[in-house]
Amino acid sequence: MIGIGSDHGGVTLKEAIKEFLNQNGYEFKDYGTQKDVPMDYPDIAETVARAVVSGECDKGILICGTGIGVSIAANKIDGIRAAHVTDVFSAKMAKEHNDAQIICLGERITGPGLALEIVKAYLESEHLGGRHQRRVDKIMALERKRD
Ligand code: RB5
């Protein structure tokens, strides 16, 4: 199950991604916002991130104007690795190396054609484990080292 959400600055790209997910047989849940309904990006980022941490969703896709706000906010939720991506290679690496459960996109930065290629690359990639898992474990250990 893929959780998808955006603020008002990402709602058009969210609809395009939902169409792609539908056409390609992916199961998803849309957490909002809807067209013409303003939403602060930390709120939608928290909702989707918590859905991933709880196991309600396996992966998440977050969109705002730049992708920056939702990525900063989602990474504040313990257990989350959210990757802000603007290219296909990074989307693949975000899964293979970083085991990111969420990717973050910017509607004002990345056009719909590239955005769909990014989503496809991310969803079709698998975490490689091994030395990459050791590094992911070190990222997560940072949560226990907070002052
Ligand atoms: C909203 O206007 C805008 O600030 C937001 O979508 C995003 O770009 C923040 O990072």
mmCIF file of C-alpha atoms and ligand atoms in Angstrom:
data_model
loop_
_atom_site.group_PDB
_atom_site.id
_atom_site.type_symbol
_atom_site.label_atom_id
_atom_site.label_comp_id
_atom_site.label_asym_id
_atom_site.label_seq_id
_atom_site.Cartn_x
_atom_site.Cartn_y
_atom_site.Cartn_z
ATOM 1 C CA MET A 1 0.000 0.000 0.000
ATOM 2 C CA ILE A 2 1.330 3.403 -1.021
ATOM 3 C CA GLY A 3 0.314 6.508 0.915
ATOM 4 C CA ILE A 4 0.180 9.669 -1.176
ATOM 5 C CA GLY A 5 -0.316 13.231 -0.010
ATOM 6 C CA SER A 6 0.364 16.818 -0.960
ATOM 7 C CA ASP A 7 -0.193 20.367 0.134
ATOM 8 C CA HIS A 8 -2.110 22.760 -2.162
ATOM 9 C CA GLY A 9 1.134 23.381 -4.081
ATOM 10 C CA GLY A 10 1.393 19.739 -5.104
ATOM 11 C CA VAL A 11 -2.174 18.699 -5.751
ATOM 12 C CA THR A 12 -2.002 18.706 -9.566
ATOM 13 C CA LEU A 13 1.058 16.460 -9.596
ATOM 14 C CA LYS A 14 -0.595 14.255 -6.977
ATOM 15 C CA GLU A 15 -3.504 13.645 -9.370
ATOM 16 C CA ALA A 16 -1.103 12.739 -12.207
ATOM 17 C CA ILE A 17 0.743 10.286 -9.944
ATOM 18 C CA LYS A 18 -2.550 8.737 -8.791
ATOM 19 C CA GLU A 19 -3.503 8.166 -12.437
ATOM 20 C CA PHE A 20 -0.118 6.496 -13.025
ATOM 21 C CA LEU A 21 -0.577 4.287 -9.934
ATOM 22 C CA ASN A 22 -4.078 3.320 -11.057
ATOM 23 C CA GLN A 23 -2.934 2.469 -14.579
ATOM 24 C CA ASN A 24 -0.097 0.338 -13.269
ATOM 25 C CA GLY A 25 -2.087 -1.607 -10.706
ATOM 26 C CA TYR A 26 -0.573 -0.105 -7.545
ATOM 27 C CA GLU A 27 -2.742 0.080 -4.437
ATOM 28 C CA PHE A 28 -2.696 3.507 -2.847
ATOM 29 C CA LYS A 29 -4.442 5.666 -0.300
ATOM 30 C CA ASP A 30 -4.829 9.420 -0.899
ATOM 31 C CA TYR A 31 -4.452 11.385 2.351
ATOM 32 C CA GLY A 32 -5.256 14.738 0.681
ATOM 33 C CA THR A 33 -5.288 17.561 0.179
ATOM 34 C CA GLN A 34 -7.888 18.029 -2.532
ATOM 35 C CA LYS A 35 -7.999 20.757 -5.188
ATOM 36 C CA ASP A 36 -8.743 24.208 -3.728
ATOM 37 C CA VAL A 37 -8.332 23.001 -0.135
ATOM 38 C CA PRO A 38 -5.267 24.668 1.428
ATOM 39 C CA MET A 39 -3.058 22.388 3.517
ATOM 40 C CA ASP A 40 0.138 23.224 5.411
ATOM 41 C CA TYR A 41 2.876 20.894 4.201
ATOM 42 C CA PRO A 42 4.024 19.797 7.709
ATOM 43 C CA ASP A 43 0.506 18.456 8.366
ATOM 44 C CA ILE A 44 0.272 16.234 5.289
ATOM 45 C CA ALA A 45 3.881 15.120 5.733
ATOM 46 C CA GLU A 46 3.149 14.050 9.300
ATOM 47 C CA THR A 47 -0.012 12.169 8.265
ATOM 48 C CA VAL A 48 1.696 10.164 5.509
ATOM 49 C CA ALA A 49 4.840 9.567 7.584
ATOM 50 C CA ARG A 50 2.799 8.240 10.505
ATOM 51 C CA ALA A 51 0.835 5.983 8.128
ATOM 52 C CA VAL A 52 4.163 4.476 7.040
ATOM 53 C CA VAL A 53 5.535 4.088 10.577
ATOM 54 C CA SER A 54 2.311 2.417 11.756
ATOM 55 C CA GLY A 55 2.404 -0.074 8.866
ATOM 56 C CA GLU A 56 -0.830 1.228 7.340
ATOM 57 C CA CYS A 57 1.314 1.961 4.253
ATOM 58 C CA ASP A 58 4.574 0.379 3.069
ATOM 59 C CA LYS A 59 5.722 3.431 1.127
ATOM 60 C CA GLY A 60 4.813 7.072 0.743
ATOM 61 C CA ILE A 61 4.877 9.767 -1.910
ATOM 62 C CA LEU A 62 4.730 13.377 -0.724
ATOM 63 C CA ILE A 63 4.449 16.446 -2.915
ATOM 64 C CA CYS A 64 4.634 20.163 -2.197
ATOM 65 C CA GLY A 65 5.784 23.101 -4.277
ATOM 66 C CA THR A 66 9.464 22.216 -4.055
ATOM 67 C CA GLY A 67 9.481 18.856 -2.257
ATOM 68 C CA ILE A 68 11.694 20.454 0.383
ATOM 69 C CA GLY A 69 9.096 21.283 3.024
ATOM 70 C CA VAL A 70 7.466 17.846 3.058
ATOM 71 C CA SER A 71 10.863 16.112 3.180
ATOM 72 C CA ILE A 72 12.100 18.179 6.129
ATOM 73 C CA ALA A 73 8.852 17.560 7.997
ATOM 74 C CA ALA A 74 8.566 13.817 7.225
ATOM 75 C CA ASN A 75 12.132 13.231 8.411
ATOM 76 C CA LYS A 76 11.164 14.594 11.852
ATOM 77 C CA ILE A 77 8.990 11.524 12.410
ATOM 78 C CA ASP A 78 10.974 8.751 14.107
ATOM 79 C CA GLY A 79 11.534 5.773 11.850
ATOM 80 C CA ILE A 80 11.183 7.705 8.608
ATOM 81 C CA ARG A 81 13.691 8.060 5.820
ATOM 82 C CA ALA A 82 12.212 10.501 3.315
ATOM 83 C CA ALA A 83 14.227 11.359 0.201
ATOM 84 C CA HIS A 84 13.735 14.561 -1.753
ATOM 85 C CA VAL A 85 14.343 13.530 -5.363
ATOM 86 C CA THR A 86 14.453 15.444 -8.631
ATOM 87 C CA ASP A 87 15.987 12.815 -10.942
ATOM 88 C CA VAL A 88 15.536 9.145 -11.832
ATOM 89 C CA PHE A 89 18.969 7.967 -10.631
ATOM 90 C CA SER A 90 18.465 9.457 -7.170
ATOM 91 C CA ALA A 91 15.012 7.854 -6.948
ATOM 92 C CA LYS A 92 16.583 4.438 -7.611
ATOM 93 C CA MET A 93 19.406 5.063 -5.128
ATOM 94 C CA ALA A 94 16.965 6.308 -2.498
ATOM 95 C CA LYS A 95 15.570 2.761 -2.370
ATOM 96 C CA GLU A 96 18.652 0.679 -3.213
ATOM 97 C CA HIS A 97 21.066 2.418 -0.850
ATOM 98 C CA ASN A 98 19.021 4.422 1.648
ATOM 99 C CA ASP A 99 15.909 2.245 1.873
ATOM 100 C CA ALA A 100 13.816 5.429 1.868
ATOM 101 C CA GLN A 101 10.180 4.626 2.604
ATOM 102 C CA ILE A 102 9.046 7.995 1.256
ATOM 103 C CA ILE A 103 10.007 10.066 -1.763
ATOM 104 C CA CYS A 104 9.272 13.774 -1.922
ATOM 105 C CA LEU A 105 8.634 15.682 -5.129
ATOM 106 C CA GLY A 106 8.147 19.337 -6.011
ATOM 107 C CA GLU A 107 5.367 20.215 -8.430
ATOM 108 C CA ARG A 108 7.002 23.569 -9.210
ATOM 109 C CA ILE A 109 10.367 21.923 -9.825
ATOM 110 C CA THR A 110 9.754 18.621 -11.602
ATOM 111 C CA GLY A 111 7.434 18.348 -14.606
ATOM 112 C CA PRO A 112 4.861 15.551 -14.701
ATOM 113 C CA GLY A 113 6.701 13.431 -17.290
ATOM 114 C CA LEU A 114 9.897 13.270 -15.259
ATOM 115 C CA ALA A 115 7.970 12.949 -12.006
ATOM 116 C CA LEU A 116 6.257 9.778 -13.244
ATOM 117 C CA GLU A 117 9.621 8.324 -14.331
ATOM 118 C CA ILE A 118 10.934 9.101 -10.844
ATOM 119 C CA VAL A 119 7.973 7.383 -9.182
ATOM 120 C CA LYS A 120 8.352 4.357 -11.479
ATOM 121 C CA ALA A 121 12.101 4.061 -10.749
ATOM 122 C CA TYR A 122 11.503 4.298 -7.011
ATOM 123 C CA LEU A 123 8.653 1.763 -6.934
ATOM 124 C CA GLU A 124 10.533 -0.743 -9.099
ATOM 125 C CA SER A 125 13.728 -0.600 -7.011
ATOM 126 C CA GLU A 126 14.637 -2.841 -4.085
ATOM 127 C CA HIS A 127 16.902 -2.140 -1.133
ATOM 128 C CA LEU A 128 20.266 -3.860 -1.669
ATOM 129 C CA GLY A 129 20.953 -4.646 1.997
ATOM 130 C CA GLY A 130 24.470 -5.676 3.035
ATOM 131 C CA ARG A 131 26.777 -2.698 3.585
ATOM 132 C CA HIS A 132 23.905 -0.393 2.730
ATOM 133 C CA GLN A 133 21.831 -1.844 5.567
ATOM 134 C CA ARG A 134 24.700 -1.167 7.984
ATOM 135 C CA ARG A 135 24.641 2.487 6.939
ATOM 136 C CA VAL A 136 20.847 2.681 7.170
ATOM 137 C CA ASP A 137 21.112 1.238 10.704
ATOM 138 C CA LYS A 138 23.577 4.015 11.543
ATOM 139 C CA ILE A 139 21.124 6.633 10.276
ATOM 140 C CA MET A 140 18.393 5.209 12.478
ATOM 141 C CA ALA A 141 20.737 5.037 15.490
ATOM 142 C CA LEU A 142 21.034 8.830 15.258
ATOM 143 C CA GLU A 143 17.454 9.007 16.558
ATOM 144 C CA ARG A 144 18.707 7.504 19.843
ATOM 145 C CA LYS A 145 21.594 9.962 20.089
ATOM 146 C CA ARG A 146 19.441 13.084 20.256
ATOM 147 C CA ASP A 147 20.353 15.583 22.975
HETATM 148 C C1 RB5 B 1 3.526 26.466 -0.273
HETATM 149 O O1 RB5 B 1 3.299 27.705 -0.795
HETATM 150 C C2 RB5 B 1 4.988 26.087 -0.416
HETATM 151 O O2 RB5 B 1 5.740 26.776 0.524
HETATM 152 C C3 RB5 B 1 5.149 24.593 -0.258
HETATM 153 O O3 RB5 B 1 4.395 23.930 -1.197
HETATM 154 C C4 RB5 B 1 6.537 24.035 -0.372
HETATM 155 O O4 RB5 B 1 7.163 24.449 -1.534
HETATM 156 C C5 RB5 B 1 7.377 24.138 0.811
HETATM 157 O O5 RB5 B 1 8.490 23.604 0.889
#
